[in-house]
CSV table of C-alpha atoms and ligand atoms in Angstrom, one decimal:
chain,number,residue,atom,x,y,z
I,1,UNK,CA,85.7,-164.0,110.6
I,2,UNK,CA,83.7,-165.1,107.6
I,3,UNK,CA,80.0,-164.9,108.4
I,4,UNK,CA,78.0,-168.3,107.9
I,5,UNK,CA,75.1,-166.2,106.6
I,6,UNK,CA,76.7,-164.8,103.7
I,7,UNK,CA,78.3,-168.0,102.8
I,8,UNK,CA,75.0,-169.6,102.5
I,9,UNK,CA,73.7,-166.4,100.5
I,10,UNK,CA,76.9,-167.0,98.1
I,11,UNK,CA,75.8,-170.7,97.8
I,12,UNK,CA,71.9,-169.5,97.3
I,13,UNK,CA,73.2,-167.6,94.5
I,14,UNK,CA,75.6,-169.9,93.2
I,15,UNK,CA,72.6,-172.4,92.7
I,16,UNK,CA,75.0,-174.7,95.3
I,17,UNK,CA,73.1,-174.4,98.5
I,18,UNK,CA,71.3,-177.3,100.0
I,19,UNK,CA,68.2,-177.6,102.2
I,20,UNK,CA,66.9,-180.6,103.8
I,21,UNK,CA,63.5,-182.1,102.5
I,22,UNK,CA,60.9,-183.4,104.9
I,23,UNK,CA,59.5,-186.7,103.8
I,24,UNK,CA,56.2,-187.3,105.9
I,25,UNK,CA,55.8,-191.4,105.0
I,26,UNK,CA,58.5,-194.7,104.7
I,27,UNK,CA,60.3,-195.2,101.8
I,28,UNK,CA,58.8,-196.1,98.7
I,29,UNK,CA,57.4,-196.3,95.2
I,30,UNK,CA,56.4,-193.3,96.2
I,31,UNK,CA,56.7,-190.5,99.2
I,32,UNK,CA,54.8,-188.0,100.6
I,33,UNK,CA,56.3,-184.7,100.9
I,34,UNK,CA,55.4,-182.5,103.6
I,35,UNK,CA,53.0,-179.3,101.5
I,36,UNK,CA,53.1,-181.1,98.5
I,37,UNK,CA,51.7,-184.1,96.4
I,38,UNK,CA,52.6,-187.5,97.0
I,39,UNK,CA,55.8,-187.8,94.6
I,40,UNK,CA,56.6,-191.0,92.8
I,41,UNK,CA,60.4,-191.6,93.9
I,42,UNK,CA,62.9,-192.0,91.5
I,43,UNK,CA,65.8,-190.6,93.9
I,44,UNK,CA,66.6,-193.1,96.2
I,45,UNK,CA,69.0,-195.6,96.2
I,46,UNK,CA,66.6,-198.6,97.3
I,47,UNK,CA,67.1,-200.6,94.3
I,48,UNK,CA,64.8,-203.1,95.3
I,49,UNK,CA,62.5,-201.8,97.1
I,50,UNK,CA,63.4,-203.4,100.2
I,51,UNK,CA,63.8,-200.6,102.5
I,52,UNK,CA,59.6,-200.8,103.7
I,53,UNK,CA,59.5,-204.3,102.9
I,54,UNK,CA,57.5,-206.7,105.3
I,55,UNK,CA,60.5,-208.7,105.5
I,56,UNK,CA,62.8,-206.5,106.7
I,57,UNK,CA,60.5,-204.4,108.8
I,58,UNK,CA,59.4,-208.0,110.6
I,59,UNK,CA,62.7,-209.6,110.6
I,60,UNK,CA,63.8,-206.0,112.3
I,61,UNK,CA,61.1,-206.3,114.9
I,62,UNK,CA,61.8,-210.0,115.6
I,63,UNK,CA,65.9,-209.6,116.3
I,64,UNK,CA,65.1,-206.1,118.4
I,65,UNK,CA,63.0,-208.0,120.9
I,66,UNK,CA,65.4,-210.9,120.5
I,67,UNK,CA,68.6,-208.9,121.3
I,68,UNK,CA,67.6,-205.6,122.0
I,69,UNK,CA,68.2,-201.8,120.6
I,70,UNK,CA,72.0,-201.0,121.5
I,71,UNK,CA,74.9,-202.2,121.4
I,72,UNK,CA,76.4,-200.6,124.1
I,73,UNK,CA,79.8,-200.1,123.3
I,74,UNK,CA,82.5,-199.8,120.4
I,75,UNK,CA,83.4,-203.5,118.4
I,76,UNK,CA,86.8,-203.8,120.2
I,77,UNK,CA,85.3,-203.2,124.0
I,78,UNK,CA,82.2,-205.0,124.0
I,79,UNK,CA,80.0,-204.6,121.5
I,80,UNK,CA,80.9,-207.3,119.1
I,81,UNK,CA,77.5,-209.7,120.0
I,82,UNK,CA,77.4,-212.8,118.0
I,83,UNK,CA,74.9,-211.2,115.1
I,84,UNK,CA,77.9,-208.8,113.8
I,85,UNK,CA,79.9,-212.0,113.4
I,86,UNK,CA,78.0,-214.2,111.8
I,87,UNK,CA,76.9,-211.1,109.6
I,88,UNK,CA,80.5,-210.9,108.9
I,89,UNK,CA,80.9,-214.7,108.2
I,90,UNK,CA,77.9,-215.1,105.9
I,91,UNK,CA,78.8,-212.1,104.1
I,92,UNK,CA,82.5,-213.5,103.5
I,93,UNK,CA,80.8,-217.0,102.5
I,94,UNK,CA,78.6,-215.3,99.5
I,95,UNK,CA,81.6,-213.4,98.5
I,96,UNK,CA,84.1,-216.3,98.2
I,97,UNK,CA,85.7,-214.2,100.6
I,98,UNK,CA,88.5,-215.4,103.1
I,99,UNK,CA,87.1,-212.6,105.6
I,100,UNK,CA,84.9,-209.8,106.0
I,101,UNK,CA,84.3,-206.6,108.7
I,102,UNK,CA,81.2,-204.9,108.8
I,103,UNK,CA,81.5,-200.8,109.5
I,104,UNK,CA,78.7,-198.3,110.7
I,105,UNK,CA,77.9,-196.6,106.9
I,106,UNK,CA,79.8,-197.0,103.7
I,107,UNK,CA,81.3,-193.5,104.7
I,108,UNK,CA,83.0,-195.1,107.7
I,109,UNK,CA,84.2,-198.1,105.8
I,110,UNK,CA,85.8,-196.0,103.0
I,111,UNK,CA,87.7,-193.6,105.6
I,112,UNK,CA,88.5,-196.4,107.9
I,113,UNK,CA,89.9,-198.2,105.2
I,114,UNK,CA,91.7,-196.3,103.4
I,115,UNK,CA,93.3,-194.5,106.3
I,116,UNK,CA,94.7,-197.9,107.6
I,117,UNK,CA,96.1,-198.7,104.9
I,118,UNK,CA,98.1,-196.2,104.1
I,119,UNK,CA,100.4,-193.1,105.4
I,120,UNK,CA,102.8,-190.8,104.1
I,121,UNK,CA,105.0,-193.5,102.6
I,122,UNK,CA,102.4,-194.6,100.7
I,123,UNK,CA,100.3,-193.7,97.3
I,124,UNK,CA,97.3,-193.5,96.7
I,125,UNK,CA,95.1,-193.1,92.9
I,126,UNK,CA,91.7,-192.4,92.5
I,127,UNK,CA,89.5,-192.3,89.9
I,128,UNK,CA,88.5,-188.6,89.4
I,129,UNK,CA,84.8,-189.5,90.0
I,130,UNK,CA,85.3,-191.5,93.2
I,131,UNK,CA,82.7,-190.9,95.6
I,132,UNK,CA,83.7,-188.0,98.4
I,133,UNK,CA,84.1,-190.6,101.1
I,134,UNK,CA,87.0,-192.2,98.9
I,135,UNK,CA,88.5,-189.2,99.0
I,136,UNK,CA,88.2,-188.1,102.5
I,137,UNK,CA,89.7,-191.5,103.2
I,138,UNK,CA,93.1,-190.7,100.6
I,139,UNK,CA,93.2,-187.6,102.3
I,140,UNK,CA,93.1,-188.4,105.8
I,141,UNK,CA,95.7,-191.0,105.4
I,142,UNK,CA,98.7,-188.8,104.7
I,143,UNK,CA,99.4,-190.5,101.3
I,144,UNK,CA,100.8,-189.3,98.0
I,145,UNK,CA,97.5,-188.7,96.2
I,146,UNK,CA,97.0,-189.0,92.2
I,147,UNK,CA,93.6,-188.8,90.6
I,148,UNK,CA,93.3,-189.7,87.1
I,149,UNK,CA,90.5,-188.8,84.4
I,150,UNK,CA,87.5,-190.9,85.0
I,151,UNK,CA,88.1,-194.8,83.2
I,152,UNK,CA,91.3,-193.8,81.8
I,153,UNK,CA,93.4,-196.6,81.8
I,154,UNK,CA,96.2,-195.1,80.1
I,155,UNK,CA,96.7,-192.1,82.9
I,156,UNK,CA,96.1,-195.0,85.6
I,157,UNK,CA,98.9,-196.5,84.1
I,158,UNK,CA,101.2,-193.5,84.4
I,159,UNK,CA,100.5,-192.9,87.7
I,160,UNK,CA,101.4,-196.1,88.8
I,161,UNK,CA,104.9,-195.6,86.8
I,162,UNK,CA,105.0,-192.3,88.9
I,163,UNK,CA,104.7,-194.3,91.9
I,164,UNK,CA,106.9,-196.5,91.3
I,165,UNK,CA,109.6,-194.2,90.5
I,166,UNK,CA,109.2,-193.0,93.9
I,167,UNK,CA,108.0,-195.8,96.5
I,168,UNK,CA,110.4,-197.2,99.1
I,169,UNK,CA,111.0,-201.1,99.5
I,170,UNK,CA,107.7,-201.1,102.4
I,171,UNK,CA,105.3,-198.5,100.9
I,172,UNK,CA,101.8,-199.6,99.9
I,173,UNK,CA,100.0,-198.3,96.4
I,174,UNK,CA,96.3,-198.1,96.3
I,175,UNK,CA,94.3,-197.4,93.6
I,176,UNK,CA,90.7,-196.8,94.1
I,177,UNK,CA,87.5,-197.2,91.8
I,178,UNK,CA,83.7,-197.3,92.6
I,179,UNK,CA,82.4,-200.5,90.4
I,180,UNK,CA,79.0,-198.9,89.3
I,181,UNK,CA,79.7,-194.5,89.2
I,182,UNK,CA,77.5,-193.0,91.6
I,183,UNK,CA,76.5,-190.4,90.0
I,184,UNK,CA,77.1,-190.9,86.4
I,185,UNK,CA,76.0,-195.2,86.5
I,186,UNK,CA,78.4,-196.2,84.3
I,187,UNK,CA,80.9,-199.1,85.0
I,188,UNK,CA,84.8,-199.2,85.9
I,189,UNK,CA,86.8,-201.1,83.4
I,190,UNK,CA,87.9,-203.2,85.7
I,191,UNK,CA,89.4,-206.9,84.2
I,192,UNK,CA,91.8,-203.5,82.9
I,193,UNK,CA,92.5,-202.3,86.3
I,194,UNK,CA,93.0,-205.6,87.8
I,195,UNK,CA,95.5,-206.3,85.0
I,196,UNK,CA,97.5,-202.7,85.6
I,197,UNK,CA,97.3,-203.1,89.4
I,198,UNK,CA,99.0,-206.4,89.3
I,199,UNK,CA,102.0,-205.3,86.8
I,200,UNK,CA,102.5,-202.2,89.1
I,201,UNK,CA,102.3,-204.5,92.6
I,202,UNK,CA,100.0,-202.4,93.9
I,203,UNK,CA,96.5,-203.2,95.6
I,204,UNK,CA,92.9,-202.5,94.4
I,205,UNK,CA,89.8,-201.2,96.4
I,206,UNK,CA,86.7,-201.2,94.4
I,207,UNK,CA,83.9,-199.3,96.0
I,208,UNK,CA,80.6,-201.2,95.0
I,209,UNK,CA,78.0,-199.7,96.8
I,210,UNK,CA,75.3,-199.3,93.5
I,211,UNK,CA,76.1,-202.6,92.5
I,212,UNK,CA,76.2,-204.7,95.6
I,213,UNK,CA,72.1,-206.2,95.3
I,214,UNK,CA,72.2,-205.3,91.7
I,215,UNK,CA,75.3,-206.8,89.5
I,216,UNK,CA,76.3,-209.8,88.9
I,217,UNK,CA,75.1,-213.3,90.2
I,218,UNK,CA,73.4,-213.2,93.2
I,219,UNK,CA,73.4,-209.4,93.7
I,220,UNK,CA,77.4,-209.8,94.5
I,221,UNK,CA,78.4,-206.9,92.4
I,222,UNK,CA,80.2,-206.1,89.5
I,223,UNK,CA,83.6,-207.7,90.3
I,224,UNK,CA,81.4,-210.9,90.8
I,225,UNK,CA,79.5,-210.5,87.3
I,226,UNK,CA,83.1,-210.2,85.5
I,227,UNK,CA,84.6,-213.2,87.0
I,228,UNK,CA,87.0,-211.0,89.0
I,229,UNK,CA,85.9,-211.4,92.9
I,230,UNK,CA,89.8,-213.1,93.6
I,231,UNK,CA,91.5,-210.4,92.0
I,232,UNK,CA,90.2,-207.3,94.0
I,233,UNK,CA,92.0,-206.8,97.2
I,234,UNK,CA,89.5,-204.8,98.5
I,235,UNK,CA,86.0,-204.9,97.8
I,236,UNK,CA,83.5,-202.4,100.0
I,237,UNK,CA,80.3,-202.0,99.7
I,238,UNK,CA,77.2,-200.4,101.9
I,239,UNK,CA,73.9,-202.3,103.0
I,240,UNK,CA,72.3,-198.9,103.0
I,241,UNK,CA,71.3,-198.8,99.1
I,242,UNK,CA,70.0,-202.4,97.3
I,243,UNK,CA,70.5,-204.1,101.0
I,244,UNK,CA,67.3,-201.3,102.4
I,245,UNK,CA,69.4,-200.9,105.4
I,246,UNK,CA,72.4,-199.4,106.6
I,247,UNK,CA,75.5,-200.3,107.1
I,248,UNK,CA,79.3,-200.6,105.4
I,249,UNK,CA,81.1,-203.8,104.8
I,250,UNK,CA,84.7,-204.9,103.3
I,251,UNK,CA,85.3,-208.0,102.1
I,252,UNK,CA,89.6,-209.1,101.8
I,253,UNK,CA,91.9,-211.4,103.1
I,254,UNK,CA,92.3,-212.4,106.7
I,255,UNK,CA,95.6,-209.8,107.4
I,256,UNK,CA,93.6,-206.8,106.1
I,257,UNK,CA,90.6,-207.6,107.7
I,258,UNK,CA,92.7,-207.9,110.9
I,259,UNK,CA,94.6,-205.2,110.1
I,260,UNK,CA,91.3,-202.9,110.2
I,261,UNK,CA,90.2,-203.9,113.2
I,262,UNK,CA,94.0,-202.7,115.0
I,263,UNK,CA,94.0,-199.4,112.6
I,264,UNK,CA,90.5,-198.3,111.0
I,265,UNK,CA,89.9,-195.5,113.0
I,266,UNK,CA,85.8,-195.4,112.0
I,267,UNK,CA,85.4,-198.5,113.0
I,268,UNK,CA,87.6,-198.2,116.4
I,269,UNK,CA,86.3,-195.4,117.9
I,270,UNK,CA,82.8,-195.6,116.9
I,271,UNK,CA,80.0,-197.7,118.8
I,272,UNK,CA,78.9,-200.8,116.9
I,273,UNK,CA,75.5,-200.6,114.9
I,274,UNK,CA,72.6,-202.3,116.9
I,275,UNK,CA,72.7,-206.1,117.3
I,276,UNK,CA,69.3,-205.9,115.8
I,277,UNK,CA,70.5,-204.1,112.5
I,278,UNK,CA,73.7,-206.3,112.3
I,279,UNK,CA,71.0,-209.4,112.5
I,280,UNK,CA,68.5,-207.9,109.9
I,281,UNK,CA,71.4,-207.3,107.5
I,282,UNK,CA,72.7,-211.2,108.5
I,283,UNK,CA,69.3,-212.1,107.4
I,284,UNK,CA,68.2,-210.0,104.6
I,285,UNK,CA,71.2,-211.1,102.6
I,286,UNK,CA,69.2,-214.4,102.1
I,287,UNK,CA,66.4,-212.0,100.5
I,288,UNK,CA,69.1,-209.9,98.3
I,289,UNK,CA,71.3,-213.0,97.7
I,290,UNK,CA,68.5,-215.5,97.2
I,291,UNK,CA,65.5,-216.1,94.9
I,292,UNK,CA,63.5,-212.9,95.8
I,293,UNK,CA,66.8,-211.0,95.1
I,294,UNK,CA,66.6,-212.4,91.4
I,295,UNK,CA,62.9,-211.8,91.3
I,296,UNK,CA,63.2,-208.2,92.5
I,297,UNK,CA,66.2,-207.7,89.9
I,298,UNK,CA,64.7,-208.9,87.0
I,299,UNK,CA,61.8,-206.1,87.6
I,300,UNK,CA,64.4,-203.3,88.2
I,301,UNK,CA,66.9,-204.6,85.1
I,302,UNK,CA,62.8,-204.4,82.6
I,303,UNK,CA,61.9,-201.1,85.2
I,304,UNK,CA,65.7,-199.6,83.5
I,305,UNK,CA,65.0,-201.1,79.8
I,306,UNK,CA,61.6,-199.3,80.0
I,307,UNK,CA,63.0,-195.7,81.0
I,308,UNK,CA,66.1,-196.2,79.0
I,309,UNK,CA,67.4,-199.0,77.1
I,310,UNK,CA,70.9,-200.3,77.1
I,311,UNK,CA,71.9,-198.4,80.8
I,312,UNK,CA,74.1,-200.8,82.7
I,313,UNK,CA,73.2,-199.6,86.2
I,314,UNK,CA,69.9,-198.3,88.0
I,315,UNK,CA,71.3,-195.0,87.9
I,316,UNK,CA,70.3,-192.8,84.6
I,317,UNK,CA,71.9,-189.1,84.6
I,318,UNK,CA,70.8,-185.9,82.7
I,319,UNK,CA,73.4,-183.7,82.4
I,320,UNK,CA,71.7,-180.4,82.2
I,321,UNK,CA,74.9,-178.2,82.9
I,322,UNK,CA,73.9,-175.1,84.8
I,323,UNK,CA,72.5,-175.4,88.8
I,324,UNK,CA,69.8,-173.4,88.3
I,325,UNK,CA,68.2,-175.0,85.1
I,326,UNK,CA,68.6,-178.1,87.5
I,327,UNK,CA,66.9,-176.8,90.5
I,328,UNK,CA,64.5,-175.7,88.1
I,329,UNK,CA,63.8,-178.9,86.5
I,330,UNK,CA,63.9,-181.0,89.5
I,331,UNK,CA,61.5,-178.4,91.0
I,332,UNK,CA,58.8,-178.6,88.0
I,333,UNK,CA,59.0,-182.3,88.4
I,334,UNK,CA,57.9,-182.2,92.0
I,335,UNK,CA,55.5,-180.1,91.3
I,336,UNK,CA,54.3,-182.7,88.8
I,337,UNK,CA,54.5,-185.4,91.1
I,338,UNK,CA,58.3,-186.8,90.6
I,339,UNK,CA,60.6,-186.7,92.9
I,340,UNK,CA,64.4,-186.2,90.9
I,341,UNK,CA,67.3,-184.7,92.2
I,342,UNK,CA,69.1,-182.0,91.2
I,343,UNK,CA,72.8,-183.1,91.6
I,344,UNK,CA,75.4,-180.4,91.8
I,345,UNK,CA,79.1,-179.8,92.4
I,346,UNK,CA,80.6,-180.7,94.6
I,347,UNK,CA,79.0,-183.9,94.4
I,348,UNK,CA,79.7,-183.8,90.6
I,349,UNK,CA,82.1,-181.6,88.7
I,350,UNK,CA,81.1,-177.9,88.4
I,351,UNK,CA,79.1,-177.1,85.2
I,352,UNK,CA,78.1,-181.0,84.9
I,353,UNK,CA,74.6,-180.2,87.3
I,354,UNK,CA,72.5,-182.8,86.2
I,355,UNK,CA,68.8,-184.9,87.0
I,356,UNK,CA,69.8,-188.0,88.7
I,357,UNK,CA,67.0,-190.8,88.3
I,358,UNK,CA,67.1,-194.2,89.5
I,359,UNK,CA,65.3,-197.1,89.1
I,360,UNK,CA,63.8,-199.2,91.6
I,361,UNK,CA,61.8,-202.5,91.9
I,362,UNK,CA,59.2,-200.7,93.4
I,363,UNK,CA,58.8,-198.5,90.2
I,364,UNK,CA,55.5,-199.9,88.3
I,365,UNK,CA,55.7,-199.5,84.3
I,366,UNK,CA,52.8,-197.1,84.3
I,367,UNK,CA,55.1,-195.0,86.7
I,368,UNK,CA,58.3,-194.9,84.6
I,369,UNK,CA,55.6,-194.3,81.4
I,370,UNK,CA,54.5,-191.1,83.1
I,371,UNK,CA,57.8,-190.0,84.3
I,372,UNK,CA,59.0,-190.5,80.2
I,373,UNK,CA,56.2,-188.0,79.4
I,374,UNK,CA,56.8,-185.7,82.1
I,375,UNK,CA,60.5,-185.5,81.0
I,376,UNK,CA,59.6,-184.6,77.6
I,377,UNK,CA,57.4,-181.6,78.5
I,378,UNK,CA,59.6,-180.0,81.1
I,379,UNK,CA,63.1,-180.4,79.0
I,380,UNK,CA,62.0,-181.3,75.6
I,381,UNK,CA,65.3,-180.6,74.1
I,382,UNK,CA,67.3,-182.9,76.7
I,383,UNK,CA,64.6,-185.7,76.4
I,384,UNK,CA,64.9,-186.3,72.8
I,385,UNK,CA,68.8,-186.3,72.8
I,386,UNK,CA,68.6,-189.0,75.8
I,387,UNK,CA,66.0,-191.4,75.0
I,388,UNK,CA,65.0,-190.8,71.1
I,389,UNK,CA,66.9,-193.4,69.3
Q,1,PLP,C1,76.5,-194.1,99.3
Q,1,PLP,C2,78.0,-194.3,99.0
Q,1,PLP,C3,78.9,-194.5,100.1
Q,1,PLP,C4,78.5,-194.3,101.5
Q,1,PLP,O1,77.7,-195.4,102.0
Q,1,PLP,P1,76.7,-195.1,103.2
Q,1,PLP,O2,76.4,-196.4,103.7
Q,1,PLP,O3,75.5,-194.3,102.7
Q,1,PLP,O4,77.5,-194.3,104.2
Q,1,PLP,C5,80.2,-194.8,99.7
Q,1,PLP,N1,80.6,-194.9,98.5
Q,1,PLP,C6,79.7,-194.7,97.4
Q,1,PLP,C7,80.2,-194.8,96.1
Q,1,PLP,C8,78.4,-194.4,97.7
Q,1,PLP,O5,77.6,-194.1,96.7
């Protein structure tokens, strides 16, 4: 049998293994780190600072004392309460969509999804850079899998001719994109996928959890900002990144969102998230959606322009190649006082290790100013190609 502590030795040496951080405060601008300085944080995914907000903490406080911690039992025995449906209502209102169905992460959505909709007679294509829970979802279901390179239309294309050479009269195709790349915070051509998906008869999910609170008009995401809400068959998304909380949600029509709640296995068999979360989230949407969403936007979209101008996302990546001379860089940084990722594979391809910053509301300018010069003395090389211009 293969001994756990050698494999973790081979990762150690690899530059692939992982360790836990311990972060001794909330969330924030910045975060203290347990042996260390306080960091600045430019490595969460709380795009508007919402996650130690007063809002949300009191609004959380309010609906636990209101309808308590737990909910007691999965959504189909009995722990749909009235706060996960009219979570689910308001959330298919802002998105102009006919329903919605709210899942314990993003991770759960994805899986749940995507293994519902599909089985062995069925296809499924993926953008190479899809997020792992989009995978584990394509390969759960039992489908015909196809990945093509990342935004190439073209090999989308012939994948969907392959499909269609070889589907029966019932089977399903699926192709799957994130909107905004985790990892790499670039955007999905996606008027261009709609278009191929619809030629091919086939369905679209479009992962948008970096752009739900960020894109488009009211925080709605990018499918919203390109006019293209109708045309996506599936849009998911997580409340766990610009939303401050936790949470994943799919937006479709009334016969998939039904169709979930009789096959999505992640949301089945897993209890429902507390009636206090599920009423936060109900809530907070008014924040995200609503004028202090557009206030808090406009000082992450000058927040981005100021650390690098003409990115489309909060998410700015440094591809530095090699793991170590990533650990080593993000490592520096802390010591300097900025907390940055290291991102390696397999979250992103092997050889692409890379800094992965991201911009918050929270950020101040001063902050992002002194992050700019920190870059330039710990990878002088790599900061001029990224940000001289
Ligand atoms: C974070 C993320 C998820 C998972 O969402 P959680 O709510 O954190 O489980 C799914 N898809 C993408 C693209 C993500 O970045």
């Amino acid at each position: 049998m293969r001994d756990p502590e050698e494999e973790l030795s081979e990762l150690e040496s690899a530059g692939l293994r992982r360790r836990l951080r311990r972060i001794e405060s909330p969330q924030g601008r910045s975060v203290a780190l347990t042996g260390t300085r306080e960091c600045l944080n430019f490595s969460s995914n709380d795009y508007l600072g919402l996650a130690n907000s007063e809002e949300l903490k009191s609004l959380y406080q309010i609906h636990i004392g209101k309808l308590g911690a737990g909910s007691g039992a999965s959504r189909l025995v009995c722990g749909t309460m009235a706060a996960h449906l009219e979570l689910e209502e308001k959330l298919a209102d802002l998105k102009n969509s006919p329903a919605a169905l709210t899942f314990s992460s993003g991770f759960a959505a994805a899986t749940g999804i995507i293994q519902a909709l599909c089985g062995k007679d069925d296809f499924v294509i993926l953008d190479k850079l899809c997020h792992a829970s989009l995978i584990d979802g394509a390969r759960l279901s039992g489908a015909a899998m196809r990945v093509y390179p990342h935004n190439d239309l073209e090999r989308l294309a012939s994948h969907l001719r392959w499909a269609e050479t070889k589907r029966g009269r019932n089977s399903r195709v699926l192709v799957i994109t994130e909107s905004v790349f985790s990892m790499d915070g670039d955007l999905a051509p996606l008027a261009g996928i709609c278009d191929l998906k619809d030629t091919h008869d086939s369905l679209l999910l479009v992962d948008e959890a970096h752009a739900f609170g960020v894109l488009g008009p009211q925080g709605r995401g990018l499918a919203a900002s390109l006019g293209l809400e109708k045309r996506v068959d599936l849009q998911m998304g997580t409340f766990s990144k610009a939303a401050g909380l936790s949470g994943g949600y799919l937006c479709a029509s009334r016969p998939l969102v039904d169709l979930m709640t009789n096959r999505a296995r992640s949301f089945i068999y897993s209890t429902a998230p507390s009636p206090a979360l599920a009423a936060t989230i109900r809530d907070g949407l008014d924040l995200v959606c609503g004028t202090r969403g557009e206030e808090l936007r406009t000082i992450l979209f000058a927040n981005r322009e100021r650390f690098l101008s003409g990115t489309s996302s909060a998410i700015v990546p440094m591809i530095l190649g090699d793991n170590h001379a990533a650990l080593s860089a993000s490592a520096t940084l802390q010591d300097m006082g900025f907390l940055v990722p290291a991102i390696r594979y397999p979250t992103v391809p092997r050889g692409s290790a890379r800094l992965r910053f991201t911009l918050s509301a929270a950020h101040y300018p001063d902050d992002i100013e002194a992050l700019k010069k920190a870059l330039a003395e710990v990878i002088p090389d790599r900061y001029d190609s990224n940000f001289a211009s």
